[in-house]
Amino acid sequence: MAVTALAGCTSDDKDQPQSGRSGYVADPKVLNLVAGSEQQKILDTVVGPWCKSKGYDCRFKTLGSVDQARLLKSGDTDYDAYWFASSVFSQIGDTANTLQDVKPMFLTPIVYAGWKSEMDRLGFVGKKDVQISDILTAVESGRTKVWVTNPTQSNSGATALFAFMNYFAGNTTGQSLTQAQLDSAKVDDGITRFIRAMDATPPSTGTLMDQCLASPATCKTVFTYEDLVIEKNQELVAAGKEPLYAVYPRGSLAISDAPLGFLPHHADADAGKRAIVDDLQNYLLTDADAKAKLLGLGRRPATSIGLTLDNPDPKVFNPGWGIQATIKEQGIQYPAAAVITAALDRYQTHYRKPVNAYYCLDGSGSMGDNQGWDGVKAAAHQVFDQDQATLNFLQTGPQDRTTVTVFNSGITKGPWVVDGNDPARLHDVTTKINAYKPGGGTNIYACLSDAAAKLAADTDASRKKLIILMTDGMSDTGDRAAGLDAVKALGVPVISIAFGSDADPGQLKEISGATGGAFVQQNDMVAALRQAAGYK
């Protein structure tokens, strides 16, 4: 969920690795900026070079939406500025109104997109006025499959969620969802029905797009950012592949506005740092070269009239891909922070499908040598302890089943099974993980066989099934054929987490690839298990 990057740096500390430079720096020429992961390409190609040209030491860190909001809300003082993907998560994070001089930097609509042949089959190609009801009918009737990011973990999913909530509430342009509407039966029934029609809910927009493009047989349509459709289509067309086709949901159009704001520290360096943020905002909003670069990346100017573009580049805003240069509809108004938080909480505990999640955790001896098990213990606290899970919007639902097994050369502890979301029983899992002492070899296939058997025995058809596998090493292969055959026959996705440099990505990619799952390479165990849990 978190990727660290720094650009445009002019620090004299040349031997310090860039990824290790963090913390508040009381130098008015240094700007520590934390941004949504959606801004990575802009940081690399637009903001970084600008910082260097101006002689500023700009240090960037990109985070997922939840992490960014949680960081700001916690009162963290490492950063001088926050750049969110949209106002949805900035409202959640900035409940104390600590950010100042907040301005939207560009606009990106959320579109409904799919392979052009699929959209043509649905009757959407060439249709300028696709209504929310048209999309709902196509999805709920089973005529197509649709993916959307988990709205509690990703801004694109959250904005789509509130667009549909506005639709079910009957709101017109300028009306935001109220708590009373959120509590109403028509919103509750409509959004629950629609969310449960989703085929996959990856935890981030980048992951969703990468997995969808790699799995055209199973991923037919998605809700995603317009600029990502443009970016991916440029890659697809260059490779001689079929492009995606986008339509703009009429009736509840959601727009990400990329707000950038200054975080004062009430220190002597504030004036200089504020000046850098103000200079950067003016550059992105008014400089002709910056605006051209942003347009080239598919970002619409925040200073334009609505979403209308003058003389758009057809290679970027390509009408053959359904991209509309002129969109007359205004975006929805996002609700108050309390309503946003309540809606995201309900996604985890009410709207989404119940989940039967089976965790295979590597408890081999190497996990004690490389501090991997310490990471597992910290991650268990974040995922299973419901007070922390609530902060991460990763709550266990009342109809979920959670199974945790620790393996080494075979299954060494567990399975520990919790039905429902009783906090005490889930905390007991954390306690058992904390008490475990790593030892022995590594046999991931024995745990996969057990997971397949336990999940196959679950006759509750309403529950989505998921296997989360974490290991730091290369597995024994004696049980490989039996383990692989078992999970493939089950048809349940395996989210494979490779922790550390000794993990064998080949084995894990084989498992995830064979099951329609995902592979995660991550040295931060807390981030890795939270990301995997985000697939619920």
XYZ file of C-alpha atoms in Angstrom:
536
model
C 0.000 0.000 0.000
C 2.928 2.314 0.482
C 5.729 3.123 -1.926
C 8.506 5.533 -0.972
C 10.090 7.815 -3.580
C 12.039 11.037 -3.560
C 12.654 13.418 -6.436
C 14.206 16.801 -7.138
C 16.437 16.484 -4.057
C 19.425 18.771 -3.482
C 20.479 17.591 -0.024
C 24.173 17.594 0.841
C 23.724 14.194 2.482
C 24.763 12.334 -0.662
C 25.517 9.026 1.058
C 22.113 8.795 2.728
C 19.796 6.521 0.733
C 16.833 8.481 -0.501
C 14.291 6.068 0.969
C 15.793 6.616 4.429
C 15.395 10.379 4.495
C 12.347 11.277 6.507
C 11.266 13.383 9.417
C 10.700 17.094 9.740
C 13.570 19.260 8.521
C 13.682 22.806 9.859
C 15.061 24.215 6.626
C 12.846 26.586 4.610
C 14.302 25.211 1.373
C 13.288 21.608 2.183
C 9.778 20.396 1.372
C 8.623 17.020 2.687
C 5.462 16.157 0.746
C 3.277 13.077 1.155
C 1.084 12.303 -1.823
C -1.470 9.774 -2.982
C 0.082 6.912 -4.921
C -1.957 8.110 -7.922
C 0.400 11.114 -8.184
C 3.587 9.055 -8.614
C 4.000 9.757 -12.331
C 3.360 13.471 -11.811
C 5.944 13.592 -9.025
C 8.492 11.844 -11.242
C 7.938 13.741 -14.484
C 6.529 17.136 -13.504
C 7.095 18.139 -9.889
C 10.534 16.573 -9.361
C 12.179 18.360 -12.321
C 10.475 21.623 -11.306
C 11.874 21.356 -7.761
C 15.357 20.778 -9.129
C 15.102 23.742 -11.480
C 14.040 25.996 -8.601
C 16.757 24.808 -6.234
C 14.278 23.311 -3.782
C 15.028 20.106 -1.890
C 11.741 18.282 -2.420
C 11.259 14.948 -0.716
C 8.243 12.872 -1.712
C 6.546 9.893 -0.162
C 3.552 8.221 -1.783
C 0.947 6.420 0.303
C -2.397 4.761 -0.196
C -5.451 6.845 0.612
C -6.145 5.272 4.009
C -2.537 5.536 5.172
C -2.338 9.160 4.080
C -5.569 10.088 5.870
C -4.586 8.182 8.989
C -1.165 9.866 9.068
C -2.670 13.348 8.942
C -5.349 12.549 11.496
C -2.761 11.159 13.922
C -1.039 14.551 14.123
C 2.144 13.344 12.428
C 4.568 16.241 11.921
C 7.072 14.778 9.438
C 5.534 16.421 6.376
C 5.091 19.987 5.195
C 2.334 19.325 2.669
C -0.297 16.723 1.823
C -1.489 15.934 -1.682
C -4.564 13.702 -1.682
C -6.139 12.001 -4.681
C -9.477 13.564 -3.811
C -11.481 15.342 -1.155
C -12.991 12.044 0.057
C -9.981 10.924 2.057
C -8.676 14.430 2.767
C -11.897 15.054 4.691
C -11.388 11.886 6.705
C -7.794 12.807 7.525
C -8.214 16.524 8.097
C -10.995 16.449 10.675
C -9.140 19.080 12.715
C -8.799 21.393 9.673
C -5.034 21.585 10.066
C -4.209 21.887 6.363
C -4.064 25.418 5.004
C -4.233 26.941 1.517
C -5.791 23.758 0.121
C -6.418 23.906 -3.633
C -7.422 21.273 -6.221
C -4.589 20.732 -8.709
C -6.422 18.951 -11.535
C -9.571 16.945 -12.212
C -9.962 13.282 -13.104
C -13.414 11.731 -13.632
C -14.186 8.176 -12.586
C -15.268 6.270 -15.683
C -16.816 2.898 -16.393
C -14.438 1.190 -18.825
C -14.010 -2.194 -20.425
C -12.432 -3.915 -23.372
C -13.791 -2.230 -26.477
C -15.307 -5.458 -27.795
C -17.071 -6.006 -24.464
C -18.405 -2.439 -24.339
C -19.586 -2.811 -27.935
C -21.419 -6.017 -26.997
C -23.106 -4.129 -24.151
C -24.197 -1.380 -26.570
C -22.068 1.354 -24.962
C -19.628 2.109 -27.801
C -20.622 5.344 -29.498
C -23.317 6.053 -26.890
C -22.662 9.467 -25.377
C -25.321 9.358 -22.700
C -24.809 6.159 -20.684
C -26.949 6.369 -17.580
C -26.148 4.889 -14.164
C -29.217 2.703 -14.642
C -27.734 1.280 -17.883
C -24.600 0.216 -16.049
C -26.565 -1.192 -13.133
C -28.700 -3.275 -15.479
C -25.665 -4.662 -17.302
C -23.896 -5.603 -14.066
C -26.816 -6.932 -12.043
C -28.205 -8.971 -14.918
C -24.905 -10.819 -15.217
C -24.320 -9.616 -18.792
C -20.799 -8.585 -17.832
C -18.281 -8.836 -15.012
C -17.031 -5.727 -13.231
C -14.120 -4.925 -10.951
C -13.762 -1.938 -8.637
C -11.184 -1.152 -5.980
C -12.057 -1.707 -2.349
C -13.617 1.676 -1.470
C -12.230 1.559 2.066
C -8.661 1.294 0.752
C -8.649 3.225 -2.520
C -9.915 6.604 -3.625
C -11.233 5.403 -6.992
C -13.450 2.838 -5.272
C -14.611 5.350 -2.668
C -15.584 7.951 -5.249
C -17.491 5.335 -7.249
C -19.223 4.220 -4.037
C -20.482 7.720 -3.279
C -21.557 8.266 -6.880
C -23.836 5.244 -6.658
C -25.061 6.181 -3.198
C -26.050 9.574 -4.583
C -27.889 7.800 -7.388
C -29.823 5.535 -5.034
C -30.617 8.528 -2.786
C -32.083 10.376 -5.772
C -29.774 13.373 -5.331
C -29.300 15.924 -8.078
C -26.167 17.930 -8.876
C -25.114 19.966 -5.861
C -26.784 17.690 -3.311
C -24.532 15.646 -1.052
C -25.463 12.425 0.685
C -26.827 12.939 4.191
C -26.734 10.624 7.193
C -30.501 10.186 6.925
C -30.148 9.085 3.296
C -27.312 6.724 4.220
C -29.612 5.168 6.821
C -32.515 4.852 4.377
C -33.646 1.481 3.057
C -33.394 2.478 -0.615
C -29.725 3.481 -0.318
C -28.897 0.501 1.897
C -30.623 -2.019 -0.367
C -29.342 -0.497 -3.602
C -25.689 -0.200 -2.649
C -25.584 -3.622 -0.965
C -27.062 -5.233 -4.070
C -24.642 -3.448 -6.369
C -21.488 -3.996 -4.274
C -22.219 -7.699 -4.004
C -22.424 -7.881 -7.800
C -18.739 -6.919 -8.043
C -16.478 -9.781 -9.132
C -13.228 -8.466 -7.642
C -12.248 -5.630 -5.302
C -8.439 -5.193 -5.296
C -7.073 -2.792 -2.660
C -5.521 -0.202 -4.987
C -6.198 1.342 -8.384
C -2.782 0.431 -9.751
C -3.234 -3.188 -8.706
C -6.710 -3.284 -10.211
C -5.507 -2.007 -13.571
C -2.454 -4.275 -13.711
C -4.426 -7.380 -12.767
C -7.309 -6.567 -15.085
C -5.092 -6.034 -18.102
C -3.288 -9.284 -17.309
C -6.589 -11.200 -17.007
C -8.838 -10.180 -19.937
C -10.745 -13.466 -19.756
C -12.020 -12.735 -16.248
C -11.858 -8.938 -15.997
C -14.329 -7.470 -18.464
C -15.124 -3.983 -17.127
C -13.872 -1.707 -14.334
C -14.569 1.540 -12.533
C -11.346 3.537 -12.668
C -9.787 6.915 -13.401
C -10.100 8.419 -16.870
C -6.362 9.214 -16.925
C -5.471 5.577 -16.215
C -7.600 4.436 -19.153
C -5.657 6.883 -21.314
C -2.296 5.775 -19.914
C -3.021 2.060 -20.263
C -4.514 2.462 -23.737
C -1.353 4.142 -24.951
C 0.567 1.092 -23.750
C -1.953 -1.401 -25.137
C -2.125 0.188 -28.582
C 1.670 0.434 -28.768
C 1.793 -3.309 -28.085
C -0.818 -4.016 -30.770
C -3.505 -5.007 -28.251
C -7.168 -4.158 -27.905
C -7.792 -0.873 -26.049
C -10.249 -0.106 -23.299
C -13.351 1.968 -23.984
C -14.697 4.419 -21.396
C -18.138 5.846 -20.693
C -19.074 8.529 -18.180
C -21.901 7.531 -15.825
C -24.628 10.131 -16.253
C -26.623 11.041 -13.202
C -23.833 10.656 -10.649
C -20.437 11.522 -12.084
C -17.623 11.284 -9.518
C -14.524 13.444 -9.916
C -11.184 13.308 -8.128
C -9.839 16.808 -7.534
C -6.278 16.182 -6.211
C -6.261 18.748 -3.351
C -2.812 19.977 -2.244
C -2.449 21.810 1.073
C 0.216 23.167 3.415
C 0.684 21.770 6.950
C 2.028 24.477 9.290
C 4.410 23.537 12.093
C 4.337 26.964 13.740
C 8.100 27.176 13.344
C 10.533 29.637 11.781
C 10.738 27.601 8.570
C 6.983 27.818 7.931
C 7.150 30.960 5.809
C 9.715 29.481 3.429
C 7.972 26.130 3.165
C 4.593 27.774 2.625
C 6.163 29.803 -0.184
C 7.354 26.579 -1.891
C 3.867 25.057 -1.690
C 2.312 28.268 -3.013
C 4.890 28.372 -5.811
C 4.177 24.727 -6.689
C 0.423 25.302 -6.711
C 0.781 28.314 -8.998
C 3.082 26.361 -11.286
C 0.679 23.439 -11.652
C -2.375 25.669 -12.047
C -1.096 28.477 -14.275
C 2.192 27.603 -15.995
C 1.603 26.712 -19.645
C 4.326 24.057 -19.682
C 3.012 22.392 -16.521
C -0.557 22.403 -17.802
C 0.609 20.846 -21.065
C 2.453 18.106 -19.187
C -0.578 17.381 -17.008
C -2.843 17.257 -20.048
C -0.371 14.859 -21.655
C -0.904 12.602 -18.635
C -4.683 12.827 -19.016
C -5.296 15.259 -16.140
C -7.870 17.970 -16.778
C -7.153 21.525 -15.550
C -8.829 22.455 -12.277
C -9.158 26.015 -13.579
C -11.198 25.109 -16.662
C -14.954 25.578 -16.923
C -16.286 22.270 -15.739
C -14.633 19.386 -17.588
C -14.474 21.074 -20.985
C -11.131 21.021 -22.822
C -10.065 23.468 -25.522
C -8.223 21.917 -28.467
C -7.510 18.575 -26.759
C -4.818 16.285 -28.152
C -6.723 13.383 -29.792
C -3.777 11.087 -29.081
C -4.477 11.593 -25.389
C -8.186 12.407 -25.179
C -8.962 9.914 -27.913
C -12.653 9.733 -28.901
C -12.006 6.255 -30.312
C -11.476 5.164 -26.709
C -14.705 6.850 -25.620
C -12.779 9.753 -24.052
C -14.959 12.861 -24.141
C -13.182 16.201 -24.289
C -16.363 18.032 -23.337
C -18.338 16.832 -20.331
C -21.124 19.202 -19.372
C -22.256 17.349 -16.270
C -20.968 18.492 -12.885
C -19.484 16.027 -10.432
C -21.246 14.920 -7.281
C -20.822 16.777 -4.015
C -19.055 14.593 -1.472
C -20.741 14.214 1.918
C -19.453 15.399 5.280
C -16.554 13.519 6.877
C -18.805 11.759 9.396
C -21.031 10.410 6.611
C -17.983 9.301 4.595
C -16.582 7.420 7.581
C -19.935 5.787 8.356
C -20.337 4.640 4.753
C -16.841 3.128 4.603
C -17.396 1.364 7.929
C -20.608 -0.126 6.571
C -18.853 -1.347 3.454
C -16.693 -3.610 5.602
C -19.378 -4.757 8.014
C -22.533 -4.746 5.903
C -22.411 -3.910 2.178
C -19.703 -6.256 0.899
C -20.043 -10.000 0.510
C -19.163 -12.020 3.613
C -15.690 -13.535 3.314
C -14.173 -16.830 4.379
C -10.492 -15.863 4.586
C -7.827 -18.489 5.279
C -4.376 -17.154 6.309
C -1.279 -19.341 5.814
C 1.510 -17.676 7.816
C 5.126 -18.821 7.536
C 6.442 -19.704 11.007
C 9.739 -21.255 9.866
C 13.027 -20.634 11.661
C 14.160 -17.967 9.225
C 11.181 -15.819 10.207
C 12.764 -15.464 13.636
C 16.194 -14.677 12.222
C 15.079 -11.841 9.937
C 12.515 -10.227 12.280
C 9.783 -11.419 9.928
C 7.718 -12.864 12.764
C 7.867 -9.524 14.592
C 6.281 -8.071 11.464
C 3.608 -10.769 11.480
C 2.781 -9.955 15.103
C 2.500 -6.244 14.314
C 0.358 -6.980 11.273
C -1.924 -9.279 13.270
C -2.592 -6.405 15.643
C -3.568 -4.185 12.696
C -5.748 -6.760 10.896
C -7.341 -8.928 13.602
C -7.695 -6.559 16.570
C -10.884 -4.735 15.690
C -9.965 -1.389 17.263
C -7.001 -1.148 14.893
C -8.856 -2.770 12.001
C -11.483 -0.027 12.313
C -8.803 2.649 11.932
C -7.608 0.853 8.791
C -11.176 0.252 7.470
C -10.425 -3.473 7.503
C -13.078 -4.635 9.949
C -14.167 -8.244 10.050
C -17.839 -8.612 9.181
C -20.486 -10.352 11.307
C -20.873 -13.157 8.739
C -17.156 -13.561 7.956
C -15.085 -16.581 8.832
C -11.407 -16.058 9.668
C -8.992 -19.008 9.746
C -5.320 -18.629 10.643
C -2.725 -21.394 10.322
C 0.991 -21.220 11.052
C 3.158 -23.557 8.987
C 6.800 -24.572 8.808
C 7.697 -28.053 7.516
C 3.991 -28.786 7.961
C 1.126 -27.207 9.843
C 2.556 -26.360 13.231
C -0.191 -24.235 14.840
C -3.882 -23.924 14.154
C -6.073 -23.732 12.331
C -7.574 -21.074 14.587
C -11.107 -20.354 13.385
C -13.305 -17.376 14.270
C -16.863 -17.131 12.943
C -18.165 -13.581 12.998
C -16.495 -10.462 14.358
C -16.397 -10.929 18.111
C -13.474 -8.682 19.181
C -12.343 -10.962 22.014
C -12.164 -14.058 19.813
C -10.288 -12.199 17.076
C -7.887 -10.739 19.647
C -7.241 -14.281 20.833
C -5.800 -15.022 17.397
C -3.377 -12.126 17.857
C -2.444 -13.478 21.295
C -1.691 -16.919 19.858
C 0.421 -15.411 17.076
C 2.349 -13.371 19.659
C 3.050 -16.514 21.691
C 4.409 -18.510 18.757
C 8.185 -19.056 18.410
C 9.423 -19.569 14.827
C 11.276 -22.774 13.952
C 11.611 -25.534 11.371
C 11.606 -25.633 7.574
C 9.175 -24.319 4.961
C 6.336 -26.190 3.236
C 3.759 -23.809 1.839
C 1.972 -26.554 -0.107
C 0.885 -28.428 3.025
C -0.895 -25.293 4.238
C -2.481 -24.711 0.823
C -3.866 -28.261 0.839
C -5.388 -27.689 4.273
C -6.815 -24.323 3.188
C -8.418 -25.922 0.124
C -9.970 -28.687 2.213
C -11.352 -26.308 4.839
C -12.750 -23.857 2.282
C -14.277 -26.645 0.196
C -16.153 -27.800 3.294
C -17.797 -24.399 3.689
C -21.258 -24.753 2.168
C -22.255 -21.104 2.682
C -22.558 -19.975 -0.939
C -22.979 -16.323 0.077
C -19.382 -16.107 1.293
C -16.503 -15.109 -0.957
C -13.472 -17.330 -0.337
C -9.890 -16.126 -0.163
C -6.486 -17.597 0.725
C -3.707 -15.305 1.973
C -0.259 -16.926 1.892
C 2.840 -15.303 3.394
C 6.371 -16.736 3.295
C 9.951 -15.525 3.484
C 11.650 -18.504 1.845
C 11.744 -21.182 -0.796
C 9.375 -24.038 -0.062
C 10.007 -27.745 -0.076
C 8.377 -29.127 -3.212
C 7.414 -32.647 -2.175
C 3.783 -31.616 -1.750
C 3.765 -29.150 -4.646
C 1.543 -31.101 -7.040
C -1.043 -31.947 -4.374
C -1.143 -28.379 -3.012
C -1.415 -26.751 -6.434
C -4.043 -29.192 -7.645
C -6.097 -28.610 -4.505
C -6.238 -24.824 -4.782
C -6.763 -24.886 -8.551
C -9.657 -27.315 -8.192
C -11.162 -25.110 -5.501
C -11.134 -22.052 -7.792
C -10.312 -19.641 -4.959
C -7.774 -16.818 -5.482
C -4.531 -16.987 -3.503
C -2.921 -13.690 -2.484
C 0.785 -14.574 -2.180
C 3.092 -12.341 -0.160
C 6.853 -12.679 -0.649
C 8.619 -11.229 2.390
C 12.359 -10.546 2.163
C 14.985 -11.328 -0.462
C 15.010 -15.099 0.128
C 11.378 -15.686 -0.841
C 10.969 -17.460 -4.167
C 8.782 -15.277 -6.389
C 8.607 -18.054 -8.973
C 6.774 -20.424 -6.643
C 4.421 -17.722 -5.364
C 3.675 -16.315 -8.812
C 2.880 -19.823 -10.001
C 0.367 -20.272 -7.171
C -1.313 -16.891 -7.617
C -1.303 -17.160 -11.386
C -2.913 -20.583 -11.293
C -5.719 -19.366 -9.020
C -6.462 -15.896 -10.418
C -4.931 -14.329 -7.316
C -2.209 -11.735 -6.835
C 1.489 -11.655 -5.993
C 2.866 -9.081 -3.547
C 6.607 -8.461 -2.989
C 6.892 -6.548 0.267
C 9.435 -6.090 3.039
C 6.956 -4.312 5.315
C 4.892 -7.128 6.779
C 2.273 -4.812 8.250
C 1.719 -3.164 4.879
C 1.710 -6.551 3.126
C -0.937 -8.210 5.298
C -3.075 -5.092 5.312
C -2.896 -5.004 1.527
C -3.871 -8.671 1.328
C -6.750 -8.128 3.747
C -7.908 -5.314 1.482
C -9.029 -7.896 -1.088
C -12.101 -8.614 1.069
